[in-house]
Coordinates of C-alpha atoms in Angstrom, one line a residue:
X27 CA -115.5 -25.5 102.3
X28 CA -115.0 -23.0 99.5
X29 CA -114.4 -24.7 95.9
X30 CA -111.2 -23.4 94.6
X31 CA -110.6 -22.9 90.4
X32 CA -107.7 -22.8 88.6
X33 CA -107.0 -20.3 85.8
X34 CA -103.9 -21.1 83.2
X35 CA -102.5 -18.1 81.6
X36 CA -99.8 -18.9 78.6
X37 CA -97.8 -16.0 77.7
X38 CA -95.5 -15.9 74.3
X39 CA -92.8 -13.7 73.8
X40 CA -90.6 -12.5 71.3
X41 CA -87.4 -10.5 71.3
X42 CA -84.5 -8.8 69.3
X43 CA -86.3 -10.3 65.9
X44 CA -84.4 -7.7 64.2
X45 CA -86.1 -7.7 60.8
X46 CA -86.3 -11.6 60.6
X47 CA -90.1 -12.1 59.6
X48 CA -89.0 -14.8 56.6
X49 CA -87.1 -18.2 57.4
X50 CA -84.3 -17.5 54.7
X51 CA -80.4 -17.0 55.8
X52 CA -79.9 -13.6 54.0
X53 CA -76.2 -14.2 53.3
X54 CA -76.4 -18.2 51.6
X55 CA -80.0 -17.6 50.2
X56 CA -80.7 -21.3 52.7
X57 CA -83.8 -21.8 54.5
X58 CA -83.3 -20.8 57.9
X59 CA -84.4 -22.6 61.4
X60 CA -85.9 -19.0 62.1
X61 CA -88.5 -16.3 61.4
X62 CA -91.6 -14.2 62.7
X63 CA -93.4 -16.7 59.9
X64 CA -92.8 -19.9 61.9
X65 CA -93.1 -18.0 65.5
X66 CA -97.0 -17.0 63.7
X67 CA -97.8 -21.0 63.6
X68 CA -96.8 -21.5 66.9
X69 CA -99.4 -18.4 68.1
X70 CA -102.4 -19.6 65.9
X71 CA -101.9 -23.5 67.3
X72 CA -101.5 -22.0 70.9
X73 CA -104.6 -19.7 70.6
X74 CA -106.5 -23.0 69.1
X75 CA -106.2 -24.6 72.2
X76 CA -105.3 -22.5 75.3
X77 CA -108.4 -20.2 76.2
X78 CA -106.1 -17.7 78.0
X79 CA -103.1 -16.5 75.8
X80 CA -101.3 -13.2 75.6
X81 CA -98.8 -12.8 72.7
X82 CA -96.4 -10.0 73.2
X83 CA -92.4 -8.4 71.2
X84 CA -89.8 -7.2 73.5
X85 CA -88.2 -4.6 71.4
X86 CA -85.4 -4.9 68.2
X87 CA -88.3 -5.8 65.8
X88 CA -87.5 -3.7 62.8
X89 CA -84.0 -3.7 62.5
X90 CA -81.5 -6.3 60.7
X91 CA -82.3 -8.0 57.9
X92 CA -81.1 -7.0 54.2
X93 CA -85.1 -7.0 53.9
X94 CA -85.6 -4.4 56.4
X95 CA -82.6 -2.4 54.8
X96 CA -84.1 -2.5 51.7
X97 CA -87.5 -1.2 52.7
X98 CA -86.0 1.6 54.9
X99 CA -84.2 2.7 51.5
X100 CA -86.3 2.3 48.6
X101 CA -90.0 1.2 50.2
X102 CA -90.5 3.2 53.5
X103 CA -93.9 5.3 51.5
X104 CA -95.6 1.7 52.1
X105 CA -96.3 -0.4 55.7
X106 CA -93.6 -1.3 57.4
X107 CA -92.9 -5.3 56.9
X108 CA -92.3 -5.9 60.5
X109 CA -95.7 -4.2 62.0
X110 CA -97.5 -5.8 59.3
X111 CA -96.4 -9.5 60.3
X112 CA -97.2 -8.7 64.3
X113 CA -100.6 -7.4 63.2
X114 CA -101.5 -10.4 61.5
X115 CA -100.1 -12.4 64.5
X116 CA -102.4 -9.9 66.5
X117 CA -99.8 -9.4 69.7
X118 CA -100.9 -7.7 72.7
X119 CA -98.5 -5.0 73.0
X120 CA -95.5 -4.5 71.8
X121 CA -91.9 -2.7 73.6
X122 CA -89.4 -0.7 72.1
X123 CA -86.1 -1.6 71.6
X124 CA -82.4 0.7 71.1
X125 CA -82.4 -0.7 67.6
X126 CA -86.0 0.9 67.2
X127 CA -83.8 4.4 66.4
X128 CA -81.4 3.1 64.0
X129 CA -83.5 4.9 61.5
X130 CA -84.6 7.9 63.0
X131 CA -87.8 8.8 64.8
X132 CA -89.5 9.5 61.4
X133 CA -89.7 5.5 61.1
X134 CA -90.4 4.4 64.6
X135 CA -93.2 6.5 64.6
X136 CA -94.4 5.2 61.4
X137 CA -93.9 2.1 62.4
X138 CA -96.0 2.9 65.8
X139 CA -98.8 4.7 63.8
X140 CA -99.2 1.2 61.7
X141 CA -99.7 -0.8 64.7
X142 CA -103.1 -2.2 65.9
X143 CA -101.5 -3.1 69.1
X144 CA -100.6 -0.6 71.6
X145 CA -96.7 0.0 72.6
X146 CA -95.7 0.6 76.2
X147 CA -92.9 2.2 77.3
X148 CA -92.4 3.6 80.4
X149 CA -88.9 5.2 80.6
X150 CA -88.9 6.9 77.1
X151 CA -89.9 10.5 77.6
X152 CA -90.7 13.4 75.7
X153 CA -88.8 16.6 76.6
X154 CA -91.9 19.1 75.8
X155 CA -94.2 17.2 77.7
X156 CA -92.6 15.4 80.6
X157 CA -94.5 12.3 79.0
X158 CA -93.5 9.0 77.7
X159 CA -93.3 9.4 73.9
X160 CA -94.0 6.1 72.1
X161 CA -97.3 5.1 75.1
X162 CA -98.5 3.8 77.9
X163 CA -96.4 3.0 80.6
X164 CA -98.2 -0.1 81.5
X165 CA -101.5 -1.6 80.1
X166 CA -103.8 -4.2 81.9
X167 CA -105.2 -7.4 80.7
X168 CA -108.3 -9.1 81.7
X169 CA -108.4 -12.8 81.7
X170 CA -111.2 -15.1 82.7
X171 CA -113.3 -12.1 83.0
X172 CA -111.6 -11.2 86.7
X173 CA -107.7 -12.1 86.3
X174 CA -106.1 -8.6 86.3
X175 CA -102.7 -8.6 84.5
X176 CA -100.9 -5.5 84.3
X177 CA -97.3 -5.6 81.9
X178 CA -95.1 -2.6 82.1
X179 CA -93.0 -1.5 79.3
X180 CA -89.0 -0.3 79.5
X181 CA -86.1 0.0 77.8
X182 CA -82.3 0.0 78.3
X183 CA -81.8 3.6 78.7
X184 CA -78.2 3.5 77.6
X185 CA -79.5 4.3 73.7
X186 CA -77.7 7.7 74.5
X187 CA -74.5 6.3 74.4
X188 CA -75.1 4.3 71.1
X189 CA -77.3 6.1 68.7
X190 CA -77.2 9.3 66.8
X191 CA -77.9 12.6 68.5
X192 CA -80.2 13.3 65.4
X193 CA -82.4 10.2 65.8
X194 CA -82.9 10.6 69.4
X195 CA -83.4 14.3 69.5
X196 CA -86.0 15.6 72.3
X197 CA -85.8 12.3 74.3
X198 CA -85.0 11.9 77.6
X199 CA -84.4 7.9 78.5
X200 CA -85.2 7.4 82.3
X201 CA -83.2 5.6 84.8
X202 CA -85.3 1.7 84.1
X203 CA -84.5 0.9 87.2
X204 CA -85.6 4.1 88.4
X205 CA -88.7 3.9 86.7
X206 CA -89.9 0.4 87.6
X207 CA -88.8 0.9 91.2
X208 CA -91.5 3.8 91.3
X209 CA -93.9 2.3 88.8
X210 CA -94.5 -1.2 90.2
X211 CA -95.9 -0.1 93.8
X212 CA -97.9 2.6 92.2
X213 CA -99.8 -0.2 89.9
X214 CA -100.3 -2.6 92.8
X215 CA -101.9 0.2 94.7
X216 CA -103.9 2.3 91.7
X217 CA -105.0 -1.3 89.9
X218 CA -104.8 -4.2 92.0
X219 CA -103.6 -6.6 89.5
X220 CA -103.1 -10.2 90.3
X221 CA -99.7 -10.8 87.9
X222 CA -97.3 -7.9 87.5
X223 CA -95.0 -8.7 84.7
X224 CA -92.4 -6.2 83.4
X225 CA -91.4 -6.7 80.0
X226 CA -87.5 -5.3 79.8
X227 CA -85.9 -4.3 76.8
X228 CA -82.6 -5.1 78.6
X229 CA -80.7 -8.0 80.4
X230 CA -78.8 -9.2 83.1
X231 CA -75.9 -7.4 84.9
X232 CA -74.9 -10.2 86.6
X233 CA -75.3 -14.0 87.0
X234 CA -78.7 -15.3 87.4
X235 CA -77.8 -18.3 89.5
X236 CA -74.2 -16.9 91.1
X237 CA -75.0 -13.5 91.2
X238 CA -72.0 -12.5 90.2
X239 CA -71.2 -9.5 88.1
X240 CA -70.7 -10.4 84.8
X241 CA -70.4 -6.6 83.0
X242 CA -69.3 -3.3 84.1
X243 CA -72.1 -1.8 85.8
X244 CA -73.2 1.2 83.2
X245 CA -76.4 0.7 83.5
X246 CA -76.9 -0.9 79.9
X247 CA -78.5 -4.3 81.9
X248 CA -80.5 -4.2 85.1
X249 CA -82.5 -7.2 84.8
X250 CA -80.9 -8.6 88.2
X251 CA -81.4 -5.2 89.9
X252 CA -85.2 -5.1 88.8
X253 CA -85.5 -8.4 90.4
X254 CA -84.7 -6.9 93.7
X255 CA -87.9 -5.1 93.7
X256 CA -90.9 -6.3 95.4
X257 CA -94.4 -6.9 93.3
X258 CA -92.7 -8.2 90.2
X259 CA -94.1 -11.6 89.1
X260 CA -92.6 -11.7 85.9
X261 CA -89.5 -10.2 84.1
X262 CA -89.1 -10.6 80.0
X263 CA -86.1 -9.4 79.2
X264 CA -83.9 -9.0 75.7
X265 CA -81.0 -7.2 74.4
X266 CA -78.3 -9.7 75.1
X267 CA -79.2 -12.1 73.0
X268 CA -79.1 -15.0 75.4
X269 CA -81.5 -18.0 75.7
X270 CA -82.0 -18.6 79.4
X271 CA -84.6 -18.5 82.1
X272 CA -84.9 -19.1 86.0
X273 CA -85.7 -17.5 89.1
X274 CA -84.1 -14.2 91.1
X275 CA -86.0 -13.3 94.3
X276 CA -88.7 -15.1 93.2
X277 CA -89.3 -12.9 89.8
X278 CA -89.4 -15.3 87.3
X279 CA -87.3 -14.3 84.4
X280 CA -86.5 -15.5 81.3
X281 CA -84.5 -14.3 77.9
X282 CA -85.6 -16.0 74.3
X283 CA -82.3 -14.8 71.9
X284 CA -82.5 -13.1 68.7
X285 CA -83.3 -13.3 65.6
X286 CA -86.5 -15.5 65.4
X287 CA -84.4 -18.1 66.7
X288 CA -86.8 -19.3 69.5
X289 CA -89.5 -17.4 71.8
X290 CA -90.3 -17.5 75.4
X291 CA -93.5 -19.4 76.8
X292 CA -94.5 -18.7 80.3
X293 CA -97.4 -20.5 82.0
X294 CA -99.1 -19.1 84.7
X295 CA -101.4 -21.0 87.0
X296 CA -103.7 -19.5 89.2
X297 CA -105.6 -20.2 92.0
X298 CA -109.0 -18.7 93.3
X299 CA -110.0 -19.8 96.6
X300 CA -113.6 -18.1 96.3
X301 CA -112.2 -14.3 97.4
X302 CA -109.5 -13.7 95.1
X303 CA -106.7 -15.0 92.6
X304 CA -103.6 -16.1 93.9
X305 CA -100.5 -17.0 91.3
X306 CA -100.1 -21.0 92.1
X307 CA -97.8 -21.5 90.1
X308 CA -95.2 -19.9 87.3
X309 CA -93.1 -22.0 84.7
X310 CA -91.0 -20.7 81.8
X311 CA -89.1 -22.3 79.0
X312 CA -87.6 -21.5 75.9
X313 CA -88.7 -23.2 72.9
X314 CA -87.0 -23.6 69.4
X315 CA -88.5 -22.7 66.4
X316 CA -86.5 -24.8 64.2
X317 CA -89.1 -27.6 63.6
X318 CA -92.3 -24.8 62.8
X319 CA -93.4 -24.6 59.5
X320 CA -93.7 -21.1 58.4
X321 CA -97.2 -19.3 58.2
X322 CA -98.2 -19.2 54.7
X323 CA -100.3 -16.2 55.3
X324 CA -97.6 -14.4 56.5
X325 CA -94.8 -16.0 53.7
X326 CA -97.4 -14.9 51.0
X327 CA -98.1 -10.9 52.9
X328 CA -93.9 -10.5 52.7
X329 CA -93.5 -11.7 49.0
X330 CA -93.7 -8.8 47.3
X331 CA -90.8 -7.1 49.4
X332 CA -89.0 -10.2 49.7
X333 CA -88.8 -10.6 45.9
X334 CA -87.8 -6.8 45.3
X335 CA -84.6 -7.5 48.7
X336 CA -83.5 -10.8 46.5
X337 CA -83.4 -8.4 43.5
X338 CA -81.6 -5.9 45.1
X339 CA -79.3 -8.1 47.0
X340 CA -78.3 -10.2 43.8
X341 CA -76.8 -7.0 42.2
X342 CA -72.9 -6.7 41.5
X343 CA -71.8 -3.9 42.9
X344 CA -67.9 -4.0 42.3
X345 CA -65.0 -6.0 42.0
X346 CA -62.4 -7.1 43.7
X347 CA -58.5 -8.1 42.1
X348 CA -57.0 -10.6 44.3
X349 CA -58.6 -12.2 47.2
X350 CA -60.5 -10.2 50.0
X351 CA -62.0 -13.2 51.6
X352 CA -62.7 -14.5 55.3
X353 CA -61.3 -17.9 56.2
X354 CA -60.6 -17.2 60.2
X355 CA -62.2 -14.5 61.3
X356 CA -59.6 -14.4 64.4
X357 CA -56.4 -14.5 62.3
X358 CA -58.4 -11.4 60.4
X359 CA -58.3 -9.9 64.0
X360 CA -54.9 -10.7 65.1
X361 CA -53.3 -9.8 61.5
X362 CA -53.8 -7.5 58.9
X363 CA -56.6 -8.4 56.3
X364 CA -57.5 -7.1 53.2
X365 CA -60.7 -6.8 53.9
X366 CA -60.3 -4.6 57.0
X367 CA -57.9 -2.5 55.2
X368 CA -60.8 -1.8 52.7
X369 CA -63.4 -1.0 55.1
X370 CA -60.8 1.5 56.5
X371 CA -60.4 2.7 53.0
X372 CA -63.8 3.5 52.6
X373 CA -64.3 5.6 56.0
X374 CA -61.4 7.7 54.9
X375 CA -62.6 8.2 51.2
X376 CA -65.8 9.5 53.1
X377 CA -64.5 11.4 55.7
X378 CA -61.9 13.0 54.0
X379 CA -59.2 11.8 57.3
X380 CA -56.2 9.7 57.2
X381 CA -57.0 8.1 60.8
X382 CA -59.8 4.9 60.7
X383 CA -61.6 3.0 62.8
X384 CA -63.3 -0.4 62.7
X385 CA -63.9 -4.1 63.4
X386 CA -64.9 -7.0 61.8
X387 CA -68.3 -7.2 63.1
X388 CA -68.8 -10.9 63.9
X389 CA -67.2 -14.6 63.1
X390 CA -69.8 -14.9 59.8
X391 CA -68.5 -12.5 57.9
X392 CA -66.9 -14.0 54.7
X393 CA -65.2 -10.8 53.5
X394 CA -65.6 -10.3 49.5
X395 CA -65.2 -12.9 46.5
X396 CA -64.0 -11.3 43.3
X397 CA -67.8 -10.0 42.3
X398 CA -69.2 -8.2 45.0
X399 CA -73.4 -8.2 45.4
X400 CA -75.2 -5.9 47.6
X401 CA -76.0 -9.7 49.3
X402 CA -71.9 -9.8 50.2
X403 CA -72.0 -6.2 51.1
X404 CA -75.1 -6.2 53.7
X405 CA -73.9 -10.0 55.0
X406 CA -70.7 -8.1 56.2
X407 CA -71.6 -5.2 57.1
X408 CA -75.4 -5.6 58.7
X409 CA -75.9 -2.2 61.2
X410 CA -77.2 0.6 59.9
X411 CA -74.2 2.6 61.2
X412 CA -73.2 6.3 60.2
X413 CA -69.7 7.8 59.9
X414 CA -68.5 10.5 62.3
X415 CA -65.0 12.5 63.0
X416 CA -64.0 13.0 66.4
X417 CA -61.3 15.0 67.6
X418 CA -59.0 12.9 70.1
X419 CA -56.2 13.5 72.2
X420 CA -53.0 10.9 71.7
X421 CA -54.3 9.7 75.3
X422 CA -57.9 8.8 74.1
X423 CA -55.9 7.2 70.8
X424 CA -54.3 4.8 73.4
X425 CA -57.0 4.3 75.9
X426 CA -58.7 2.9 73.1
X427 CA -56.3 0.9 71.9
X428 CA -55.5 -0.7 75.2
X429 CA -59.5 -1.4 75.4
X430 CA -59.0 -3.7 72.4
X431 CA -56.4 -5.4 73.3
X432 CA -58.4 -6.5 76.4
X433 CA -59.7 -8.6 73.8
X434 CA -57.1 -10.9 73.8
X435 CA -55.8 -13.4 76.2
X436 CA -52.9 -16.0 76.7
X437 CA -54.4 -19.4 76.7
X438 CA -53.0 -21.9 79.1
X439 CA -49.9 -23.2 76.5
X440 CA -49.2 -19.5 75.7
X441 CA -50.8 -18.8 72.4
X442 CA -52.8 -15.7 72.2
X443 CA -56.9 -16.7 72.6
X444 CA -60.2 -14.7 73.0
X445 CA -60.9 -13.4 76.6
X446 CA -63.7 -15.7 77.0
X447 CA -65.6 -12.3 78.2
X448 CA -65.9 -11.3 74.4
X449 CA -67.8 -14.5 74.3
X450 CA -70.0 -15.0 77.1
X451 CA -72.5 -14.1 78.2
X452 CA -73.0 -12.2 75.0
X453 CA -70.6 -12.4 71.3
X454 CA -68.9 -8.9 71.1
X455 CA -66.8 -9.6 68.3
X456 CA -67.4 -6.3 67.3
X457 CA -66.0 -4.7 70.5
X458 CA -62.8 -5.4 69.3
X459 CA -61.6 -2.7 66.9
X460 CA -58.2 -2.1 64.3
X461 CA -56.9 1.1 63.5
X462 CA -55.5 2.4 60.2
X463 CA -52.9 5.6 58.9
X464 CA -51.4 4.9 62.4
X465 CA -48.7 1.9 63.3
X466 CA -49.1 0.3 66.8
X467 CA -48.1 -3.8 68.3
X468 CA -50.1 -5.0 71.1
X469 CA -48.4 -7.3 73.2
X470 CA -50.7 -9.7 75.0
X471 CA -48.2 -11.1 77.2
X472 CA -48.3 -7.8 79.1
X473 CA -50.6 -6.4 81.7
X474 CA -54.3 -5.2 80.3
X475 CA -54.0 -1.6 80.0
X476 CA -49.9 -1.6 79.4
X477 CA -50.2 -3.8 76.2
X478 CA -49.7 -1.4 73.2
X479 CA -46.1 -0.2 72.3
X480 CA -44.7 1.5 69.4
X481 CA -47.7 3.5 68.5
X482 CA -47.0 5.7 66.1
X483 CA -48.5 8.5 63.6
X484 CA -46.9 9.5 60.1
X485 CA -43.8 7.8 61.8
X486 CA -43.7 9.9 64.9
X487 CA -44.4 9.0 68.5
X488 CA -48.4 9.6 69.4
X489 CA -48.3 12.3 72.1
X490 CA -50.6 12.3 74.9
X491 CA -51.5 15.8 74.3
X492 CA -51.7 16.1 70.4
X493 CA -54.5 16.5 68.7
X494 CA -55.9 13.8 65.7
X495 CA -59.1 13.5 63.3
X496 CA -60.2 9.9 64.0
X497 CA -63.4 8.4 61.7
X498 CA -64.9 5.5 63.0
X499 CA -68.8 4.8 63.4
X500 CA -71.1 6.1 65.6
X501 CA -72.0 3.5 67.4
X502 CA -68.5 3.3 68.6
X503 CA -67.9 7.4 68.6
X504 CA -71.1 7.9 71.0
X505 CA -68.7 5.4 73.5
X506 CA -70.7 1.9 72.5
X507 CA -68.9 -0.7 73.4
X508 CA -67.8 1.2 77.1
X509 CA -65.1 2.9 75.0
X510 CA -66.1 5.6 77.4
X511 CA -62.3 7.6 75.9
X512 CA -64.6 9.1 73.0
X513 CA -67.4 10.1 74.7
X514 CA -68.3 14.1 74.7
X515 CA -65.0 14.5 72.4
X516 CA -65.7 17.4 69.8
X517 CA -67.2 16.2 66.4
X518 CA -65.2 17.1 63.8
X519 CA -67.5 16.5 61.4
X520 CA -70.5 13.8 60.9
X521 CA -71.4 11.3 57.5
X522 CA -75.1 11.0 57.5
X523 CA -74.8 8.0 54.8
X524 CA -74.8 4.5 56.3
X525 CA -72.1 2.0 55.6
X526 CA -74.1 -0.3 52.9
X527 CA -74.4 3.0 51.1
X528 CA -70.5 4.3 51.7
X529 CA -69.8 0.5 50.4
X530 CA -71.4 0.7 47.4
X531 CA -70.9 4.7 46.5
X532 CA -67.1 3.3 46.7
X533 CA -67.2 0.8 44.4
X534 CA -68.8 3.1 41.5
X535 CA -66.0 5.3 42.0
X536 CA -63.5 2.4 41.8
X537 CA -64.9 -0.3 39.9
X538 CA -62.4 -3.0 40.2
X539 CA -61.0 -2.4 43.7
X540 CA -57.2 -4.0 44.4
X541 CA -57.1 -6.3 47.9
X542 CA -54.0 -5.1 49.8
X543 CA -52.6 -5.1 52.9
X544 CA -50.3 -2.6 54.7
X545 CA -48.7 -4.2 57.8
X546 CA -49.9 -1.3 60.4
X547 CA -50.4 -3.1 63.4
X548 CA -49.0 -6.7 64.9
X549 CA -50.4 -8.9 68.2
X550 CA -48.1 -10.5 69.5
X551 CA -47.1 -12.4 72.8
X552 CA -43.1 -11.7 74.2

């Protein structure tokens, strides 16, 4: 009878880190229940015991902290904070991410060049040379000195329809679906691996356990379409920001949320029978990090920069006369606020257009106390976005709007709510946007898509066929958010200045900045 061994593999992931390697809340100056520091304890106890342990990022690591900001801007001649803190936690591999581009290709490659572990990314292709750009499409692993694991790298390849032309310029983004349909057989066949896991820089386009479609189908998500493909073990995915795991046609798959938050631990158990290895068994769970202590290796490597971003984010910028602060960040939505208004003032200041776009990005922002610091500025206003001028068509102007009023719905005693689908499976606060220099009521007790009356420009009806300059970010102009109404509409003119430094460049041309409110726009439900 042959004697059969058993081989446990633990895998650790991260994902959508987005800047956070210290455990410190960025806006309140608090300790935070998060970090790449604490995530580094976790590895070195792991690695203490476990003989068989690969460590690996899913993408969004060096973007979104005020620490990150403040590197990119006055630090970027050094090593980049972010590769620094995964080298020292010595990862496996590493997968790029949409927010990988926020800064250009200058940076990412930087940040690449720093790296002692190799990226893979299989979708992300080079123009001139028909090749991926940033690595490898797949690497194998050797475990137990026989245990072939092969991981495969994508990404969402919907980073067209989000990020500047400039910073994506000579890249063609491949179908991932596409590409993992073709790449997965031609591994099993060329490598003969015994675990095929394919680590996904994108979620779920539907339901894990229903199966039911939870998102229009662009093409941003295809975890659940991936699953359908046979020879997959394993599927890390990202990008949503959602803490789940489970099983889809036998793939297991799991998701670990943002920010440092937690990570994902698989465990992997197999069997050889005397012939070959055989996966046993597969388990994966999400685990908190709010209970690590924080590496001090890796808190005493980020100090420098750390103390320079407190510095910087510590000084007053401007001032504000009256009250521009945040108490509801849904009565900010569903009425005029100041601070809206003053975000919509800067755009147009820089754009030179009396037509703005924007939203209050998500249910923390507090708005502006009477001193401003680059710490209330970045807190608000934390993407790296650009400013760009699109010329629209009074159609596109109300297709818009009638997008945003989607996010509302009547609750069941008739006041006006969220659309729960703003909310789950993912927070898209942001997706909902306000408009300024025109006038316009939504009326949620109306159908979606016949909501928005009155709409009006320099007190004149919007015509379907007139022409408008509209500023709004670029995130948004590129059709993020499936405003799909701006997309391929001719660019006016383009702000190559980010919003932290439109924010601030405002605020030394007017010091003491008035809060006010003009009454443009009214939801209401009749």
């Amino acid at each position: 009878m042959l004697k059969t061994d058993n081989t446990k593999l633990l895998i650790l992931y991260t994902s959508d880190v987005h800047g956070h390697i210290m455990p410190i809340n960025y806006g309140t100056k608090q300790e935070a229940d998060s970090s790449l520091a604490r995530f580094s304890t976790v590895v070195k106890e792991i690695r203490s015991k476990s003989d068989h342990v690969l460590v690996l990022d899913n993408g969004d690591l060096i973007q979104g902290t005020p620490l990150m900001t403040h590197y990119i801007k006055q630090h970027s001649d050094k090593p980049n904070p972010m590769i620094k803190a995964m080298n020292m936690i010595n990862i496996d591999a590493g997968v790029i991410g949409n927010h990988e581009f926020n800064f250009g290709q200058q940076i990412l490659q930087a940040a690449i060049d720093q790296s002692i572990y190799p990226w893979i990314s299989a979708n992300i292709i080079d123009k001139n040379t028909n090749k991926p750009k940033y690595g490898p499409p797949y690497i194998i692993k050797i475990i137990n000195k026989s245990i072939k694991v092969a991981i495969i790298g994508v990404t969402t390849h919907y980073i067209p329809n989000w990020e500047s032309k400039k910073h994506i310029a000579g890249l063609h983004f491949a179908d991932a679906l596409t590409t993992v349909k073709e790449l997965v057989p031609y591994v099993r066949k060329m490598e003969q691996p015994d675990l095929v896991i394919v680590a996904y820089h994108g979620g779920f386009e539907r339901d894990i356990e229903t199966h039911e479609i939870t998102e229009p189908l662009t093409g941003e998500n295809q975890g659940y379409e991936i699953c359908q493909i046979d020879g997959i073990d394993i599927l890390l995915t990202g990008h949503q920001h959602r803490q789940l795991t489970g099983r889809i046609n036998n793939v297991l798959v799991i998701q670990p949320g943002n920010n440092g938050i937690a990570y994902g631990e698989i465990e992997v158990v197999f069997e050889n029978s005397g012939t070959e290895w055989k996966v046993k068994d597969k388990q994966a769970s999400v685990q908190l990090l709010s209970d690590i202590p924080p590496d001090k290796e890796i808190l005493l490597e980020t100090e420098d920069i750390e103390q320079s971003t407190q510095k910087w984010l510590d000084q007053p910028v401007g001032y504000i006369k009256g009250d521009m602060t945040i108490d509801d960040p849904f009565l900010a939505r569903i009425k005029k606020h100041p601070f809206i208004e003053f975000i919509q003032k800067v755009q147009m200041e820089a754009s030179g257009v009396d037509i703005s776009v924007t939203s209050l990005l998500n249910n923390n922002s507090k708005g502006f106390k009477s001193t401003v610091t680059m710490r209330d500025v970045v807190a608000n206003y934390m993407y790296p976005n650009t400013l760009v001028v699109l010329e629209l068509q009074g159609k596109d102007i109300k297709a818009a709007l009638e997008k945003s009023a989607a996010y509302f719905m009547l609750g069941e005693d008739g006041n006006i709510i969220v659309n729960p689908s703003y909310e789950k499976p993912k927070l898209q606060h942001y997706n909902y946007d306000m408009w300024e220099g025109i006038t316009y009521t939504i009326n949620v007790a109306k159908p979606a898509g016949e909501r928005v009356e009155k709409l009006h420009y320099h007190d004149q009806p919007i015509m379907e066929h007139d022409r408008y300059h509209v500023v709004l970010n670029n995130y948004r102009a590129s059709g993020g958010g499936d405003y799909t109404m701006f997309q391929n509409k001719p660019i006016v003119k383009e702000i190559q200045r980010d919003a932290v430094e439109l924010i601030r460049a405002y605020f030394e041309k007017y010091t003491i900045v008035e809060a006010t409110v003009t009454e443009n726009f009214s939801v209401m439900a009749k």
